[in-house]
Amino acid sequence: MTKIPVAILGATGIVGQRFVQLLQNHPWFEITALVASERSAGRTYREACNWVLEGDPPDELLDQIVQPLKPDLPARLVFSALPSPIAREAEPLFAEAGYAVCSNASAFRKDPDVPVIIPEVNGDHIKMVEWQTAKRGWKGLIVTSPNCTTTGAVMPLKPLDQAFNITRFFATSIQAISGAGYPGLAFIDMSDNLIPYINGEEEKIETESLLLLGKVTAQERIPASMKISAQANRGPIQHGHTVCLSIEFEKKPSVEEAIEVLKNYRGPEIAWDLPSAPPRPIIVRSEPDRPQPRRDRDTQNGMVATVGRVRPCPIFDLKLVSVIHNAIRGAAGGSVLNAELLVSGGYIS
Amino acid sequence: MTKIPVAILGATGIVGQRFVQLLQNHPWFEITALVASERSAGRTYREACNWVLEGDPPDELLDQIVQPLKPDLPARLVFSALPSPIAREAEPLFAEAGYAVCSNASAFRKDPDVPVIIPEVNGDHIKMVEWQTAKRGWKGLIVTSPNCTTTGAVMPLKPLDQAFNITRFFATSIQAISGAGYPGLAFIDMSDNLIPYINGEEEKIETESLLLLGKVTAQERIPASMKISAQANRGPIQHGHTVCLSIEFEKKPSVEEAIEVLKNYRGPEIAWDLPSAPPRPIIVRSEPDRPQPRRDRDTQNGMVATVGRVRPCPIFDLKLVSVIHNAIRGAAGGSVLNAELLVSGGYIS
Amino acid sequence: MTKIPVAILGATGIVGQRFVQLLQNHPWFEITALVASERSAGRTYREACNWVLEGDPPDELLDQIVQPLKPDLPARLVFSALPSPIAREAEPLFAEAGYAVCSNASAFRKDPDVPVIIPEVNGDHIKMVEWQTAKRGWKGLIVTSPNCTTTGAVMPLKPLDQAFNITRFFATSIQAISGAGYPGLAFIDMSDNLIPYINGEEEKIETESLLLLGKVTAQERIPASMKISAQANRGPIQHGHTVCLSIEFEKKPSVEEAIEVLKNYRGPEIAWDLPSAPPRPIIVRSEPDRPQPRRDRDTQNGMVATVGRVRPCPIFDLKLVSVIHNAIRGAAGGSVLNAELLVSGGYIS
Amino acid sequence: MTKIPVAILGATGIVGQRFVQLLQNHPWFEITALVASERSAGRTYREACNWVLEGDPPDELLDQIVQPLKPDLPARLVFSALPSPIAREAEPLFAEAGYAVCSNASAFRKDPDVPVIIPEVNGDHIKMVEWQTAKRGWKGLIVTSPNCTTTGAVMPLKPLDQAFNITRFFATSIQAISGAGYPGLAFIDMSDNLIPYINGEEEKIETESLLLLGKVTAQERIPASMKISAQANRGPIQHGHTVCLSIEFEKKPSVEEAIEVLKNYRGPEIAWDLPSAPPRPIIVRSEPDRPQPRRDRDTQNGMVATVGRVRPCPIFDLKLVSVIHNAIRGAAGGSVLNAELLVSGGYIS
């Protein structure tokens, strides 16, 4: 199969760099354009990019000329790592011009005709793009991936909701630094410290979870209706968000039943054989002190949610802890998986 | 006033070192004996103690000979920083022999005639020592201070409960390393990481809170009856425990009403003028990103609870965050305050 | 004595905040003006300053209006925490207008008529201001304090040089984050890492050390002539610079002789009784694993150099390690001490 | 080719775990025995091993029964991650019994007939095993790999010495935590801190470097004769030792000449095609702020030395900085490479 040419919008930033890293040797996609702001456009990627991830950028991209943010790229699909205010303006221009936009930005997540997708959770929402293109008259489309912490919460919540109907949940997160972009927080502020606040994060968890756990009918997306309360904290951790969940169900599962459901979950069939998908989206650990961000974030190339401490809750029904790699599954990797879903579903030819 | 001679049991450990530090220049107490295990007894404090706190031990203690753990010390009051299994055996011997034992150990916290006290929360529980001595036939007594995280949760919960009747609360903690004793966790395990488990901690929060928020009648201690669910995490922070609380009330307060109650709280009158007590036990910060352990732990010599982010909760009524210095207010400092309460209440003459 | 009114230039930055902290309750000085950039001027200090140090700014300064950077302040002495390019323009205007400027900036450190001073090392260089004012026709004056790492190296080198004539030394530093200003390095760059480069630092150590160890005659400053090679590293440490020194002497001291000289050193008599000066400027620790930045930086209010591991060097004569609190002794505290030297020496009336 | 059966002595410790990790899918070796102390022997690896590295141990080893430390293992070659006192007793028993022992312990590094080898530096020293077996009457042999910091220093020093004759060098290290074994240093001691002392480390750097840079004639090993002075520090870094070097040469190279020599170095031909050897053992970076442990330690699977900041030294001739992955190239990976050298050289059939 000839690879699909793809572009990265915001290719010099920290999420853009992750896209570059994850798309190296991808079986279906090939990077043909690196796009960044005016300041960087026209320079080589080597010059324009202050690479902050481990290792070095791929040799073959070093001399590519960074392109300006205009919808005339030699690509069929674009990954957007743009800041939300810029995404809000640019992404529709790309969709209109015929590109499939897989966005990591929050700009359009709440629009009623823009799907926010984790393939194993709600891959079937992909059909929303049919209304989207019909309504907006676009030749292309926009698909978004959710906020990183929401991803870490919703991956284990989905199978539990499907099996036992969640009525309410509390989510308290301890989030890694790389989720704050680059340069993000200063060492002097974050070291030996915890910051009990992340701008907009709690609201994102409380609203995006409902979209992801909702249903899509022929004509509309019906958000789920459980009640959610979130508390978001930033901690001195490089990568890996932890979410502590307390969950109330309509049908009360035992701890063992919950673990079985989590372990065996595969998600909608449409998401089963995507190249970046792990064999099972959720790994359940039985040690009392797992999951831990440093030890579990890289499992299965950072694409799973690792869950542990499933136990009864004295107020609700169950408590558990989930860890995901915020920069991979919770950001660039999630969008790559969405792109694979688009291809697999025939939305990109 | 002649100072009261006091001993420190477990004086070479990290909590014992805090007692040494906090009792330097104390207006009422004077350290007359340093007690440690067989291994250390007979050596000077200089030799026996691997001082791990900032600075150095006080010069005047360096050449004191460390005493064995026997109730024949030149002291009227003893501070216990013993490990719980040892405390369980040793503390009653000291109480029987006439010493007032202010314990930081968990050994006796659940005994129905042993008060667990935060003076500003339930200083009036001190009268339990009257039954205790009557029932046990002791010439001395045992008073305990609660678990460090419980302290950080209960300090703000008490005024709120008093004003609005708490029916349920969730508490998720991110706890500092110094709470794990010395050497505690390895750098290689804790750095760039979060550990979602602390042995026994959640159970302590769930049970000790009820004791602290309970009532003491003429004959018995009646624990409070709210429902509590706790999740405890260990994070890469030197000192300062953070607790994220979600609280349900019988009488629904507004955010402003809750803040007023927190700010103005002084606790029972018996705790007002103790030398180590801060002017107000709770400080409410209005910045969106406070309290933070590194910035707030040392406020008022580490003896206050700093509270922030008081806001509505989509599930319960209010959410807020509390930070305390676990090693001071949550451990040695709490026990020193209990000792001051004993003196002030006439239980030590 | 009526206190001398002083202003802080650059009062909202991290070094400016240290000046505010150190001048609280100072016996000789009283802050009468807080000066910052155009952006901050006109606002209260509470509004203009993002306080990043522990605790809070002093209550009495919170409502002071921040002044613009113009030499018409109600002060006789100004402490400069300005960035060097701004200091280069502003400090002479203040000196010309009659203010005594105690600068922490590097702008004028190399000027042949501007003393760079550590009172206990070369307090006698203060007389250079006499030429300075004569030559420049200023009513005021400029005195500078050296680079923080240079301070940590030179404090122990001075007594050794005086006693044994240093001919060459290597200095390898591991420097704390707070030396990089605010926000300084990103957590994502500095955590779990070492950065073997600090712009301009090695050259500062190699040149400023010669000035500090040099002599001042009636007409000129004669730099010392030893050879110096420096390597500067940045490490994940909040405060406290470590310098590893290897020293060659003309007269070969034994380890014991060197330790004696270090311990007993007091510096020029002019520096003996300054209020911020510690009893002895150098503390020598005998434990094999000291000095350590976290354990030793706060000794004597952060105003001493703590030295340890004095031992033979297989190539030169001696090796040793020195730690100072970069933000106190190495920055604001050093300038406060210089101001005290000016007062004590009669240069400010 | 049938794989050579190998055993790991000390397989449950942190270096033993690295051996397990590095030998997974090794083209020449297959783990057939995991050996540990009495306490662990007889249990499965799953039960006996507290895995502290990232990820999990290989599935196929989880149920292997851990063997006691006796020379009757189904293996031809053993990797020793034993503590030195135990290595001193056990390794000769294995060598005598016919095993080729590739040791990471320091026990025999100084013995005149035991080679201490970095293949690209002194792979030709392997012939020392001929005298060794002749003299000791062993059917097997012992080869050692050097101390981790020594490895990081000597890898770039070798080509420079070969080309320009080193006469003296200073080495100041900042070493990662994983070099201290498990649990190693406590978080409370190491966080926000630097410890300027590692027991025995400076002496190892000063002596082992001479062995590695020495020559082996037909009858004896002649250590190099340059003078060396080392200062070793421990810093809050997970993996990756940094060494700051100042070097004096007989023939003075320019910076460019030195860089050329470093870049082009391949080492003795005997080390060229070993499966774990990187294409070039030294990578020279041109950025002013590299090498950095977190960014460079994993380059080429952690098997290279990354060098940067090659620049003139005001006292000696050149300064430079070297970083290696202490746990891979500086420990288990170095021993695996030595084993490959033994196979390639025909010492194991």
Coordinates of C-alpha atoms in Angstrom, one line a residue, chain C residues 100-313:
Chain C
A100 CA 25.1 54.9 46.7
V101 CA 24.4 52.0 44.4
C102 CA 25.0 48.4 45.8
S103 CA 24.6 46.4 42.7
N104 CA 24.1 42.7 42.2
A105 CA 24.4 43.1 38.4
S106 CA 27.5 42.2 36.4
A107 CA 27.4 45.4 34.3
F108 CA 30.3 47.3 36.0
R109 CA 32.2 44.5 37.7
K110 CA 35.1 44.8 35.3
D111 CA 35.4 48.6 35.3
P112 CA 38.8 49.5 36.8
D113 CA 37.3 52.0 39.2
V114 CA 34.3 50.0 40.4
P115 CA 35.0 47.7 43.3
V116 CA 33.6 44.1 43.3
I117 CA 33.5 43.2 46.9
I118 CA 33.0 40.4 49.4
P119 CA 33.6 42.2 52.6
E120 CA 35.4 39.4 54.4
V121 CA 37.6 38.8 51.3
N122 CA 38.5 42.2 50.1
G123 CA 36.5 44.7 52.1
D124 CA 39.5 47.1 51.9
H125 CA 38.8 47.5 48.2
I126 CA 36.0 49.8 49.3
K127 CA 38.4 52.6 49.1
M128 CA 38.3 52.4 45.3
V129 CA 35.1 54.4 45.4
E130 CA 37.2 57.4 46.3
W131 CA 38.9 57.3 42.9
Q132 CA 35.6 56.4 41.3
T133 CA 33.8 59.5 42.5
A134 CA 36.8 61.7 41.9
K135 CA 37.2 60.4 38.4
R136 CA 33.6 60.3 37.4
G137 CA 32.5 63.4 39.2
W138 CA 29.6 61.5 40.8
K139 CA 27.9 62.6 44.0
G140 CA 27.1 59.0 44.6
L141 CA 28.9 55.7 43.9
I142 CA 28.7 52.1 42.7
V143 CA 29.8 49.1 44.5
T144 CA 29.2 45.6 43.1
S145 CA 29.0 42.1 44.5
P146 CA 30.5 39.3 42.4
N147 CA 28.8 36.4 40.6
C148 CA 27.3 33.8 42.9
T149 CA 29.6 30.9 42.0
T150 CA 32.7 33.1 42.2
T151 CA 31.6 34.0 45.7
G152 CA 31.4 30.3 46.7
A153 CA 34.9 29.7 45.3
V154 CA 36.6 32.8 46.5
M155 CA 35.4 32.7 50.1
P156 CA 37.6 29.7 51.0
L157 CA 40.3 30.6 48.5
K158 CA 41.1 33.9 50.1
P159 CA 42.4 32.7 53.4
L160 CA 44.3 29.9 51.6
D161 CA 45.8 32.3 49.2
Q162 CA 46.8 34.7 52.0
A163 CA 48.5 31.9 53.9
F164 CA 50.0 29.8 51.1
N165 CA 49.9 31.7 47.8
I166 CA 47.7 30.0 45.3
T167 CA 49.3 29.6 41.9
R168 CA 46.5 27.7 40.0
F169 CA 43.1 26.3 40.6
F170 CA 40.4 24.3 38.9
A171 CA 36.7 25.1 39.8
T172 CA 33.9 22.8 38.7
S173 CA 30.5 24.0 39.8
I174 CA 27.1 22.4 40.2
Q175 CA 24.7 25.3 40.4
A176 CA 21.2 25.6 41.7
I177 CA 18.2 26.8 39.6
S178 CA 17.4 29.9 41.6
G179 CA 20.7 31.4 40.2
A180 CA 19.0 31.5 36.7
G181 CA 16.4 34.0 37.7
Y182 CA 12.7 33.6 37.3
P183 CA 11.2 31.6 35.6
G184 CA 14.7 30.3 34.8
L185 CA 14.8 26.7 33.5
A186 CA 11.8 24.7 32.7
F187 CA 11.0 21.7 34.8
I188 CA 10.9 19.6 31.7
D189 CA 14.5 20.6 30.8
M190 CA 16.0 20.4 34.3
S191 CA 14.3 17.6 36.1
D192 CA 16.3 14.3 36.1
N193 CA 19.1 16.1 34.3
L194 CA 22.3 18.1 34.4
I195 CA 23.1 20.9 32.0
P196 CA 26.8 21.3 31.5
Y197 CA 26.7 24.9 30.4
I198 CA 25.7 28.3 31.9
N199 CA 26.1 31.2 29.5
G200 CA 29.1 33.5 30.5
E201 CA 29.5 31.8 33.9
E202 CA 32.9 30.2 33.4
E203 CA 34.4 33.5 32.2
K204 CA 33.0 35.3 35.2
I205 CA 34.5 32.8 37.6
E206 CA 37.9 33.1 35.8
T207 CA 38.0 36.9 35.8
E208 CA 36.1 38.0 38.9
S209 CA 38.1 35.7 41.2
L210 CA 41.3 37.6 40.1
L211 CA 39.7 40.9 41.0
L212 CA 38.5 39.7 44.4
L213 CA 41.9 38.1 45.2
G214 CA 43.8 41.1 43.9
K215 CA 45.2 44.1 45.7
V216 CA 44.3 47.7 45.8
T217 CA 47.1 50.3 46.0
A218 CA 46.7 54.0 46.4
Q219 CA 46.0 54.4 42.7
E220 CA 44.9 51.1 41.2
R221 CA 43.5 47.6 41.5
I222 CA 46.0 44.9 40.7
P223 CA 44.3 41.6 39.9
A224 CA 45.7 38.5 41.3
S225 CA 47.8 36.4 38.8
M226 CA 47.0 32.8 39.5
K227 CA 45.7 30.7 36.6
I228 CA 42.0 29.6 36.8
S229 CA 40.0 27.1 34.8
A230 CA 36.3 26.8 35.5
Q231 CA 33.5 24.4 34.4
A232 CA 30.0 25.4 35.2
N233 CA 27.0 23.0 35.4
R234 CA 23.3 23.5 36.2
G235 CA 21.6 20.9 38.3
P236 CA 18.1 20.1 39.6
I237 CA 18.6 21.9 43.0
Q238 CA 16.5 24.8 44.3
H239 CA 19.2 26.8 46.1
G240 CA 22.8 26.3 46.9
H241 CA 25.8 26.2 44.6
T242 CA 28.5 23.6 45.0
V243 CA 32.1 24.3 43.8
C244 CA 34.7 21.5 43.6
L245 CA 38.1 23.0 43.8
S246 CA 41.6 21.6 43.1
I247 CA 44.3 24.1 44.2
E248 CA 48.0 24.4 43.7
F249 CA 50.0 26.5 46.2
E250 CA 53.5 28.0 46.3
K251 CA 53.8 27.0 50.0
K252 CA 52.5 23.6 50.4
P253 CA 50.1 23.3 53.3
S254 CA 49.1 20.1 55.0
V255 CA 45.4 19.3 55.1
E256 CA 45.4 20.2 58.8
E257 CA 47.1 23.5 58.2
A258 CA 44.6 24.4 55.5
I259 CA 41.6 23.5 57.7
E260 CA 43.1 25.6 60.5
V261 CA 43.4 28.6 58.3
L262 CA 39.9 28.2 56.9
K263 CA 38.3 27.8 60.3
N264 CA 40.1 30.7 61.9
Y265 CA 39.7 33.2 59.1
R266 CA 37.9 36.4 59.8
G267 CA 38.8 38.7 56.9
P268 CA 39.8 42.3 57.1
E269 CA 38.8 44.0 60.3
I270 CA 36.6 46.4 58.4
A271 CA 34.2 43.5 57.9
W272 CA 34.1 42.2 61.4
D273 CA 31.1 43.7 63.0
L274 CA 28.6 44.2 60.2
P275 CA 25.1 43.2 61.2
S276 CA 24.6 40.7 58.4
A277 CA 28.1 39.1 58.8
P278 CA 28.3 35.7 60.3
P279 CA 30.7 35.2 63.3
R280 CA 33.1 33.4 60.9
P281 CA 32.6 33.5 57.1
I282 CA 33.7 29.9 56.6
I283 CA 32.4 26.8 58.3
V284 CA 34.5 23.6 57.9
R285 CA 32.6 20.3 58.2
S286 CA 34.4 17.1 59.0
E287 CA 31.8 14.6 57.8
P288 CA 33.0 12.8 54.6
D289 CA 29.8 13.7 52.7
R290 CA 29.4 17.4 53.4
P291 CA 28.9 20.2 52.4
Q292 CA 25.5 19.5 50.7
P293 CA 23.4 22.3 49.3
R294 CA 20.1 21.4 51.0
R295 CA 21.6 20.7 54.4
D296 CA 24.1 23.6 54.5
R297 CA 22.8 26.4 52.4
D298 CA 20.8 28.0 55.3
T299 CA 23.5 27.9 57.9
Q300 CA 23.9 31.3 59.6
N301 CA 21.1 32.7 57.6
G302 CA 22.7 31.6 54.4
M303 CA 25.6 34.0 54.8
V304 CA 28.5 31.5 55.3
A305 CA 30.5 29.3 52.9
T306 CA 30.5 25.8 54.1
V307 CA 33.6 23.8 53.2
G308 CA 34.4 20.1 53.4
R309 CA 36.3 17.2 52.0
V310 CA 39.7 19.1 52.4
R311 CA 42.1 16.4 51.1
P312 CA 45.2 16.0 49.1
C313 CA 45.1 16.3 45.3

